[in-house]
mmCIF file with all atom_site columns, C-alpha atoms in Angstrom:
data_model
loop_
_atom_site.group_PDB
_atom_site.id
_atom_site.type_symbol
_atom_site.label_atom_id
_atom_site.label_alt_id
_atom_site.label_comp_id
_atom_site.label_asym_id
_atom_site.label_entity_id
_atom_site.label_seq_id
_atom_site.pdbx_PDB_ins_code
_atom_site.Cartn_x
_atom_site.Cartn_y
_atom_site.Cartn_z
_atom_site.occupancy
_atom_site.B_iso_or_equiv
_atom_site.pdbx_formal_charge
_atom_site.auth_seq_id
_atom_site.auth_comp_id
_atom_site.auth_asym_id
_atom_site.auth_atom_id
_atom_site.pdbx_PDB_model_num
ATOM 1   C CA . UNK A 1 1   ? 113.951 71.414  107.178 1.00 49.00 ? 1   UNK A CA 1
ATOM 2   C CA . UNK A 1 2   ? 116.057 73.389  104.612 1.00 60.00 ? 2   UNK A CA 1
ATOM 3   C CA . UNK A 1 3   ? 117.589 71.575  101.853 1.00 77.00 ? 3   UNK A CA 1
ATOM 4   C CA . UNK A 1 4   ? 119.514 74.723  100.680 1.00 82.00 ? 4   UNK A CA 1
ATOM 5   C CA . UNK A 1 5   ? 122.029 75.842  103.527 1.00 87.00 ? 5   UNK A CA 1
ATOM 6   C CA . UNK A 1 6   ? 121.676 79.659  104.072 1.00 89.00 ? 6   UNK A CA 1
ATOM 7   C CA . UNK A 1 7   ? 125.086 82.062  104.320 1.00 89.00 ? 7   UNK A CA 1
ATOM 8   C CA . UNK A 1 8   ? 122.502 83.633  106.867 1.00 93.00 ? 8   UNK A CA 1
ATOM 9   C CA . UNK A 1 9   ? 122.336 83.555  110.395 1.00 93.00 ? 9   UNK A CA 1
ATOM 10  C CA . UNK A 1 10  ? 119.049 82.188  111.637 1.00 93.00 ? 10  UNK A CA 1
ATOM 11  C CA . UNK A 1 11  ? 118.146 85.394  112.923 1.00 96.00 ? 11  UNK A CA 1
ATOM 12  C CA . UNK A 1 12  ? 119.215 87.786  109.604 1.00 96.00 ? 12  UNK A CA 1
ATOM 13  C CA . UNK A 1 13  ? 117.217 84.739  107.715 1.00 95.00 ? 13  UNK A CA 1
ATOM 14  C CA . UNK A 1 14  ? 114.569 85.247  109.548 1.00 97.00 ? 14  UNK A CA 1
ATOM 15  C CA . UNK A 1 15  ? 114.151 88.941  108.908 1.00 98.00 ? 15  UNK A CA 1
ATOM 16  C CA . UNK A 1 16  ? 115.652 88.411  105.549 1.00 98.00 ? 16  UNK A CA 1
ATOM 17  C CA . UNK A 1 17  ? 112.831 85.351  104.468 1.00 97.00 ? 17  UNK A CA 1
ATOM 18  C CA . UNK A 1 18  ? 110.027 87.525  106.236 1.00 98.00 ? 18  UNK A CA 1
ATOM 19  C CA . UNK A 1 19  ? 111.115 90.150  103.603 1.00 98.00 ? 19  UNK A CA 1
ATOM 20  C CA . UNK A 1 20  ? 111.216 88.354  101.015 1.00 98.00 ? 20  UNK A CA 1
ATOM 21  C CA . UNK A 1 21  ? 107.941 86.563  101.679 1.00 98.00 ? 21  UNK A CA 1
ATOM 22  C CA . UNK A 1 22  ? 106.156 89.237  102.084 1.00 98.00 ? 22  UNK A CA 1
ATOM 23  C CA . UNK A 1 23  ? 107.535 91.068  98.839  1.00 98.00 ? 23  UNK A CA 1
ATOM 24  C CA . UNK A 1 24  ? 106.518 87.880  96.929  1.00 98.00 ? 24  UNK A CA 1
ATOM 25  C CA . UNK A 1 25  ? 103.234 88.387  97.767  1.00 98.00 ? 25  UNK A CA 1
ATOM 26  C CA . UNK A 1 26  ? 102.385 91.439  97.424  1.00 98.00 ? 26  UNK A CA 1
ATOM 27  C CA . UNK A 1 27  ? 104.225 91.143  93.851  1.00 98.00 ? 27  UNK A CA 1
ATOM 28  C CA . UNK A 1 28  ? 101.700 88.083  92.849  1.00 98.00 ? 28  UNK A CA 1
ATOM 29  C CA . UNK A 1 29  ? 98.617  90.233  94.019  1.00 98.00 ? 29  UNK A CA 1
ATOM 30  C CA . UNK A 1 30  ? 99.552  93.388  92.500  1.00 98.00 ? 30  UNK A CA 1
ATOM 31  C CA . UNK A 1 31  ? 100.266 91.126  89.124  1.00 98.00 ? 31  UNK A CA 1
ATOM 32  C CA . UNK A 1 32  ? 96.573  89.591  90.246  1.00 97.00 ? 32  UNK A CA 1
ATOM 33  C CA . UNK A 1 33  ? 95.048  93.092  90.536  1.00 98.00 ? 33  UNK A CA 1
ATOM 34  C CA . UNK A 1 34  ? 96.818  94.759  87.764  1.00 98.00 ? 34  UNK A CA 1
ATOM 35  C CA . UNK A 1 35  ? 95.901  91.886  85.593  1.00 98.00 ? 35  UNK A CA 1
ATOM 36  C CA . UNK A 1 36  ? 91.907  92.323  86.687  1.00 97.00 ? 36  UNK A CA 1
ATOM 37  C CA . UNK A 1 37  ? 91.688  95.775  86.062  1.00 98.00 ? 37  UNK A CA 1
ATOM 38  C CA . UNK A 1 38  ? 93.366  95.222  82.494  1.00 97.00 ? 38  UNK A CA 1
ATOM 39  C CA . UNK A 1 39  ? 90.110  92.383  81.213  1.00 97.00 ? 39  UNK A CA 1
ATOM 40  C CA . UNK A 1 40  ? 87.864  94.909  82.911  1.00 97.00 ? 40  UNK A CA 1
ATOM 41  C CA . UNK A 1 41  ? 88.933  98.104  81.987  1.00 97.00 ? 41  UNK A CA 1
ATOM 42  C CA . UNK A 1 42  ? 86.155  100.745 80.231  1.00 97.00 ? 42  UNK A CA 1
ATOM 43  C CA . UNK A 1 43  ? 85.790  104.275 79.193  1.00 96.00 ? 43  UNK A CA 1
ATOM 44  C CA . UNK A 1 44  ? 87.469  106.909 77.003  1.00 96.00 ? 44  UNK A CA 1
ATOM 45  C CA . UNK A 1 45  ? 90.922  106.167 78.189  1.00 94.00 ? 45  UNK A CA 1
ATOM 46  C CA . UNK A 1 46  ? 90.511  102.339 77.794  1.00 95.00 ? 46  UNK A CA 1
ATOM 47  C CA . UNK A 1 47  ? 93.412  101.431 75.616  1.00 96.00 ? 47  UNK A CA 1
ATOM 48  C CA . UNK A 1 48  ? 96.206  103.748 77.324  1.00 95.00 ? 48  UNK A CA 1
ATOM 49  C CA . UNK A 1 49  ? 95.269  102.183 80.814  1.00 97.00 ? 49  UNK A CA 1
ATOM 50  C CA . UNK A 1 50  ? 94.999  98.719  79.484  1.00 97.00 ? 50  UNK A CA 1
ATOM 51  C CA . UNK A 1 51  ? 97.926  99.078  78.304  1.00 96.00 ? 51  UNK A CA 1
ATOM 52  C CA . UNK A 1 52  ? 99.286  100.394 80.642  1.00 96.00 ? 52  UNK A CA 1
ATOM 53  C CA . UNK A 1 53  ? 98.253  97.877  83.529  1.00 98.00 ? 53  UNK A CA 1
ATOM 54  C CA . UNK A 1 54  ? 99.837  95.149  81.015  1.00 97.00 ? 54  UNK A CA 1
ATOM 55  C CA . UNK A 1 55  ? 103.236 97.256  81.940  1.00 98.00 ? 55  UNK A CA 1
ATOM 56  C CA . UNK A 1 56  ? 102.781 96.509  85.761  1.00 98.00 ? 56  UNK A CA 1
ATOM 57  C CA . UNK A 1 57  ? 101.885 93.032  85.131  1.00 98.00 ? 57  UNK A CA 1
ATOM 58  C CA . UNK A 1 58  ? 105.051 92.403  83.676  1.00 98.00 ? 58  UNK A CA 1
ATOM 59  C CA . UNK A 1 59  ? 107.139 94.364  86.174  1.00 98.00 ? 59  UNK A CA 1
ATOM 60  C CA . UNK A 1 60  ? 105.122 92.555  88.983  1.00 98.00 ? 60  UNK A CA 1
ATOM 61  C CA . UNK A 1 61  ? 105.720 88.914  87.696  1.00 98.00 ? 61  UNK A CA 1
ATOM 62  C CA . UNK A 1 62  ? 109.271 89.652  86.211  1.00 98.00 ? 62  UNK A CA 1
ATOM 63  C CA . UNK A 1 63  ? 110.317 90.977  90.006  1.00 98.00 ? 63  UNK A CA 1
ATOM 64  C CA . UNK A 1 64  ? 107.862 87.883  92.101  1.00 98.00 ? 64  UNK A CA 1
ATOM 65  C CA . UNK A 1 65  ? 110.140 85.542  90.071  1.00 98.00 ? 65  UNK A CA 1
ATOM 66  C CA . UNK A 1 66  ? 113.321 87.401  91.303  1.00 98.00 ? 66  UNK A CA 1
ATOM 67  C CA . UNK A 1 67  ? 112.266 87.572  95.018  1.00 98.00 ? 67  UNK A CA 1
ATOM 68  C CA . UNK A 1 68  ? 111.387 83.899  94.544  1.00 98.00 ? 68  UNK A CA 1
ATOM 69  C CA . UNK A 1 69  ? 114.133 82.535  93.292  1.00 97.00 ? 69  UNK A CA 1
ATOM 70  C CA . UNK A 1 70  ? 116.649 85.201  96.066  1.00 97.00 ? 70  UNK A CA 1
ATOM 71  C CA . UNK A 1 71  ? 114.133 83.274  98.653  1.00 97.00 ? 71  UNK A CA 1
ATOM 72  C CA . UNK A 1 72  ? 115.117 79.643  97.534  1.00 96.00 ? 72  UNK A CA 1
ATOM 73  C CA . UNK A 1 73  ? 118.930 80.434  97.503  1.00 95.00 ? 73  UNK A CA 1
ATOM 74  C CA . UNK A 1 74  ? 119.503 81.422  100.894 1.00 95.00 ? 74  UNK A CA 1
ATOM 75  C CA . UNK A 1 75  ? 117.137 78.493  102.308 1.00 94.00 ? 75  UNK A CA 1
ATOM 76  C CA . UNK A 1 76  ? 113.852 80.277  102.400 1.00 95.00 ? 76  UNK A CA 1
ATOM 77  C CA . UNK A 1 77  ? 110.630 78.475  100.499 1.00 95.00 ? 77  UNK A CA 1
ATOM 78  C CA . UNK A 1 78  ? 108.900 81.045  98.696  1.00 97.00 ? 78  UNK A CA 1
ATOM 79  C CA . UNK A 1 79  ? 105.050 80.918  99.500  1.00 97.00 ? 79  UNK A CA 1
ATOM 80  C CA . UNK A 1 80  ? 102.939 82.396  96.464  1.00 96.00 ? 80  UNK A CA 1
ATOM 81  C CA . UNK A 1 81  ? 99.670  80.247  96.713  1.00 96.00 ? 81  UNK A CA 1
ATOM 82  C CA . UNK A 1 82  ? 96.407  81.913  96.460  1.00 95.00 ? 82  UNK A CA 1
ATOM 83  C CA . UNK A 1 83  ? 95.142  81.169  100.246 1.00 96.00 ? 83  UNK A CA 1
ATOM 84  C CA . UNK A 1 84  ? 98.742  82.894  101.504 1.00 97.00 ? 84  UNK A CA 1
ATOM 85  C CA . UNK A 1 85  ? 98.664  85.931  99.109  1.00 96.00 ? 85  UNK A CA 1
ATOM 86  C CA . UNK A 1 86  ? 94.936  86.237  100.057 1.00 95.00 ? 86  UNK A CA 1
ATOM 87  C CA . UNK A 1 87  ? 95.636  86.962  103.463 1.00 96.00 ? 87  UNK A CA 1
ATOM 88  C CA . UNK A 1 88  ? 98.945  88.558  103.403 1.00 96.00 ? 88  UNK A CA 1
ATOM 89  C CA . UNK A 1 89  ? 98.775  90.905  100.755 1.00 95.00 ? 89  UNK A CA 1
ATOM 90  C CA . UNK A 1 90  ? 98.292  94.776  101.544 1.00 91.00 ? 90  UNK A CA 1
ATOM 91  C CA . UNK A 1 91  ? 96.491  95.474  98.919  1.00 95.00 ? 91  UNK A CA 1
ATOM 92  C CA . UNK A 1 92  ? 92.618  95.998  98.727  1.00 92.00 ? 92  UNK A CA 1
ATOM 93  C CA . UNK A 1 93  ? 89.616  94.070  96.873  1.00 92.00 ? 93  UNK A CA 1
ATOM 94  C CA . UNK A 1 94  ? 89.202  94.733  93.426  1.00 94.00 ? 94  UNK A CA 1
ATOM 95  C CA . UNK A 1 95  ? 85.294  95.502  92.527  1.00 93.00 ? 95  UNK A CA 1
ATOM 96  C CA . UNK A 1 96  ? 83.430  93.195  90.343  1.00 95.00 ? 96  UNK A CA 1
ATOM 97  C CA . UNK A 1 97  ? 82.402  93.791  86.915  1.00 97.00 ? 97  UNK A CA 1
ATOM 98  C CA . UNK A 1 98  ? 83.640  96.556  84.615  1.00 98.00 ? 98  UNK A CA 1
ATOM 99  C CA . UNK A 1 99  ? 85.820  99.077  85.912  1.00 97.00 ? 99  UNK A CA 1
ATOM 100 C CA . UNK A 1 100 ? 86.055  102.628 84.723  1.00 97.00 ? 100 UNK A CA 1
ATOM 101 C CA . UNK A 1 101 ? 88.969  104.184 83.767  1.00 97.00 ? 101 UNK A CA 1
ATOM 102 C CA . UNK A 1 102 ? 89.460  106.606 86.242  1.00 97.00 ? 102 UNK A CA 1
ATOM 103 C CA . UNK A 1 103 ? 88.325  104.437 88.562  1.00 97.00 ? 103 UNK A CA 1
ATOM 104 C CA . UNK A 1 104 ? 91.088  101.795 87.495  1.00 97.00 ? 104 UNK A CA 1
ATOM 105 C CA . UNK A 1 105 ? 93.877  104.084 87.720  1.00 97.00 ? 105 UNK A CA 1
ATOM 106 C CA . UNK A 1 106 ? 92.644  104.855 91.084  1.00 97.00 ? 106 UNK A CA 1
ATOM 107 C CA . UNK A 1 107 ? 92.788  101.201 92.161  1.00 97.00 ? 107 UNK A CA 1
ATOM 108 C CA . UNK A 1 108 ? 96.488  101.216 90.587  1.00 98.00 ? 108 UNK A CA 1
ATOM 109 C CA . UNK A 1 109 ? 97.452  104.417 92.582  1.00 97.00 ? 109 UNK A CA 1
ATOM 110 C CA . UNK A 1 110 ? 96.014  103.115 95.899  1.00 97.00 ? 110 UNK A CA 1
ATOM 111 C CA . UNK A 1 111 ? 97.758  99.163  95.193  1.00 98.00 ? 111 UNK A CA 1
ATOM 112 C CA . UNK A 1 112 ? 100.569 100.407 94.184  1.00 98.00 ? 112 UNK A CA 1
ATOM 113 C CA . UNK A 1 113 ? 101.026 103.036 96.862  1.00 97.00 ? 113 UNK A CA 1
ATOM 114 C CA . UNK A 1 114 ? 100.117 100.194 99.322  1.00 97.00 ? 114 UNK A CA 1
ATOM 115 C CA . UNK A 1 115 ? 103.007 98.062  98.061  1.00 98.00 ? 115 UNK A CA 1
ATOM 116 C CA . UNK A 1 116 ? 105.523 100.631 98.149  1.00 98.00 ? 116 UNK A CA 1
ATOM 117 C CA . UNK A 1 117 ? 105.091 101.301 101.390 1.00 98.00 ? 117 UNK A CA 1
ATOM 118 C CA . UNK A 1 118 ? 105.819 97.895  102.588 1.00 98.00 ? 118 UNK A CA 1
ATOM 119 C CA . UNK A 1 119 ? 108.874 97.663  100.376 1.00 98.00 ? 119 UNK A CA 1
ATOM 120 C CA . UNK A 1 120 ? 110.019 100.629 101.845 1.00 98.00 ? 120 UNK A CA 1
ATOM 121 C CA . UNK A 1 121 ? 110.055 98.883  105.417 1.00 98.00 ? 121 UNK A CA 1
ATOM 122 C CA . UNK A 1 122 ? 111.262 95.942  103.965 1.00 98.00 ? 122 UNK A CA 1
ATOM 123 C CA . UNK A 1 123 ? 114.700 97.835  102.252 1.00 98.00 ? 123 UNK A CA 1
ATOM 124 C CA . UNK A 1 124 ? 115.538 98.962  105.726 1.00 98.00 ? 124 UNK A CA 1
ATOM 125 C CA . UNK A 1 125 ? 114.819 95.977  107.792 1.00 98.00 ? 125 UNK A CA 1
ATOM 126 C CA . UNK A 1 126 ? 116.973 94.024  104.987 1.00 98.00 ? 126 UNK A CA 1
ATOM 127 C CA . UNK A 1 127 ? 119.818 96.330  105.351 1.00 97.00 ? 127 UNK A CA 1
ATOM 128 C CA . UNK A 1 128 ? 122.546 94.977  107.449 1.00 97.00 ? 128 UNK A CA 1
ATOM 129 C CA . UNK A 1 129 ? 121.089 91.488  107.470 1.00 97.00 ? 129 UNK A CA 1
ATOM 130 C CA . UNK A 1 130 ? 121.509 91.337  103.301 1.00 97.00 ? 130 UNK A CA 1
ATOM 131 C CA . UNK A 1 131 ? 122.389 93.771  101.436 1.00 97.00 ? 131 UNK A CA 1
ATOM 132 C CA . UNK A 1 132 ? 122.211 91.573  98.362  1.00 97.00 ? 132 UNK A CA 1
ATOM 133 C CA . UNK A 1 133 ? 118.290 91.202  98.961  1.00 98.00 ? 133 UNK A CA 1
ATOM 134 C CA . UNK A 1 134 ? 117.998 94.694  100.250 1.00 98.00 ? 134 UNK A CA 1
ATOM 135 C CA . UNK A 1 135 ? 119.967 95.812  96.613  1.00 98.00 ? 135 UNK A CA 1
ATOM 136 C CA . UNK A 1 136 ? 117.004 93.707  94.948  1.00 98.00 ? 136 UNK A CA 1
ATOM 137 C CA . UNK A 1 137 ? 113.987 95.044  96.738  1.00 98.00 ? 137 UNK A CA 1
ATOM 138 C CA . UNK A 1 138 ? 115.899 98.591  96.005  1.00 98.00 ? 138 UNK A CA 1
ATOM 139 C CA . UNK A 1 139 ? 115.324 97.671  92.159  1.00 98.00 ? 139 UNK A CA 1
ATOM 140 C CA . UNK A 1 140 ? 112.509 96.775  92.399  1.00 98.00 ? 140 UNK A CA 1
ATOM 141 C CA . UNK A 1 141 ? 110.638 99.635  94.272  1.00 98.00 ? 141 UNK A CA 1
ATOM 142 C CA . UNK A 1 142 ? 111.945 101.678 91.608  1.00 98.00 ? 142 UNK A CA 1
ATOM 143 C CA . UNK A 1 143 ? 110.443 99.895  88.915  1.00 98.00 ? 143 UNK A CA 1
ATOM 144 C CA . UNK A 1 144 ? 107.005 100.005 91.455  1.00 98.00 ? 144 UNK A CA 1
ATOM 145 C CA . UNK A 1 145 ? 107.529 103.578 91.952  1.00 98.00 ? 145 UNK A CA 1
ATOM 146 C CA . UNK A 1 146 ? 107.863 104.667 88.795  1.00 98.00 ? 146 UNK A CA 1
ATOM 147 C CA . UNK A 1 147 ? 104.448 102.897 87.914  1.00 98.00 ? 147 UNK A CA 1
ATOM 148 C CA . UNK A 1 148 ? 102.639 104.648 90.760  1.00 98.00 ? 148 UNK A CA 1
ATOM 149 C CA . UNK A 1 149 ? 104.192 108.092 89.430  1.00 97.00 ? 149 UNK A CA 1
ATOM 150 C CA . UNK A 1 150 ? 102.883 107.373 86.192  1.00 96.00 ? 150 UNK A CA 1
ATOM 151 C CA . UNK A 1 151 ? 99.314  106.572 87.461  1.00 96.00 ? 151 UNK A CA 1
ATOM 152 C CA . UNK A 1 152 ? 99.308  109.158 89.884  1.00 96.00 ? 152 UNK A CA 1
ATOM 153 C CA . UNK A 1 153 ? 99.704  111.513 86.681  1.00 95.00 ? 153 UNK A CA 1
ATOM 154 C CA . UNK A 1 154 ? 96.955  109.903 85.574  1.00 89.00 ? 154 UNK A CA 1
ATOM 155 C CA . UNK A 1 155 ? 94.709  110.833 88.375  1.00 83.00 ? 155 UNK A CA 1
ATOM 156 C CA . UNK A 1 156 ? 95.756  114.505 88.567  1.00 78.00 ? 156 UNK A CA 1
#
């Protein structure tokens, strides 16, 4: 059932929602991860990395909110619960307990380079189906890769 009525074929919507799903959560895990990291962060380079993760917090959960809300007006229900990002999401296990710095900005590089990747797919399977969503997930994996240059600089 679909209370909002989709411009979309049922096929484009289905390759369009799968997109958009999938974006959403991997958006609300890297805002998860990010977000862990930041409470656990330790070492000489504490404050610029917490800081730092704060920055792809906010880009994660500023963009999830976008790709939600794109979901909901062409007729797809956006899925961010816990048990669905758990098992969707590309992105690997944080450790437990304090996290150094270099090892944080590792986990960032790795998340982040694990996201982008599946945006990637997801601009070009979007393409001719929607080019309004595709123009959003185009924004927003250059607000993602950005991030992951930055923490890659950090790593070098």
């Amino acid at each position: 059932m679909s209370v909002v009525k989709s411009p979309l074929s049922d096929a484009d919507l289905k390759t369009v929602g799968d997109a958009l799903r999938g974006a959403l959560v991997d958006l609300v895990d890297l805002s998860l991860v990010a977000k862990q990291v930041h409470w656990n962060v330790v070492g000489p380079r504490f404050r610029s990395v917490h800081l730092q993760l704060d920055e792809v917090v906010d880009t994660a959960r500023q963009h999830s909110d976008i790709v939600a809300e794109r979901a909901s007006a062409i007729g797809v229900t956006p899925d961010g619960r816990a048990a669905t990002v758990a098992k969707q999401s590309a992105i690997g296990a944080v450790p437990e307990g304090w996290v150094k710095d270099v090892d944080a900005v590792q986990i960032l590089v790795d998340a982040l380079g694990a996201v982008v990747v599946r945006m990637r797919e997801r601009i070009e399977a979007t393409a001719d189906p929607d080019p309004v969503s595709q123009d959003m997930l185009i924004t927003l994996t250059a607000d993602l890769e950005k991030h992951a240059w930055m923490f890659q600089a950090e790593s070098a």
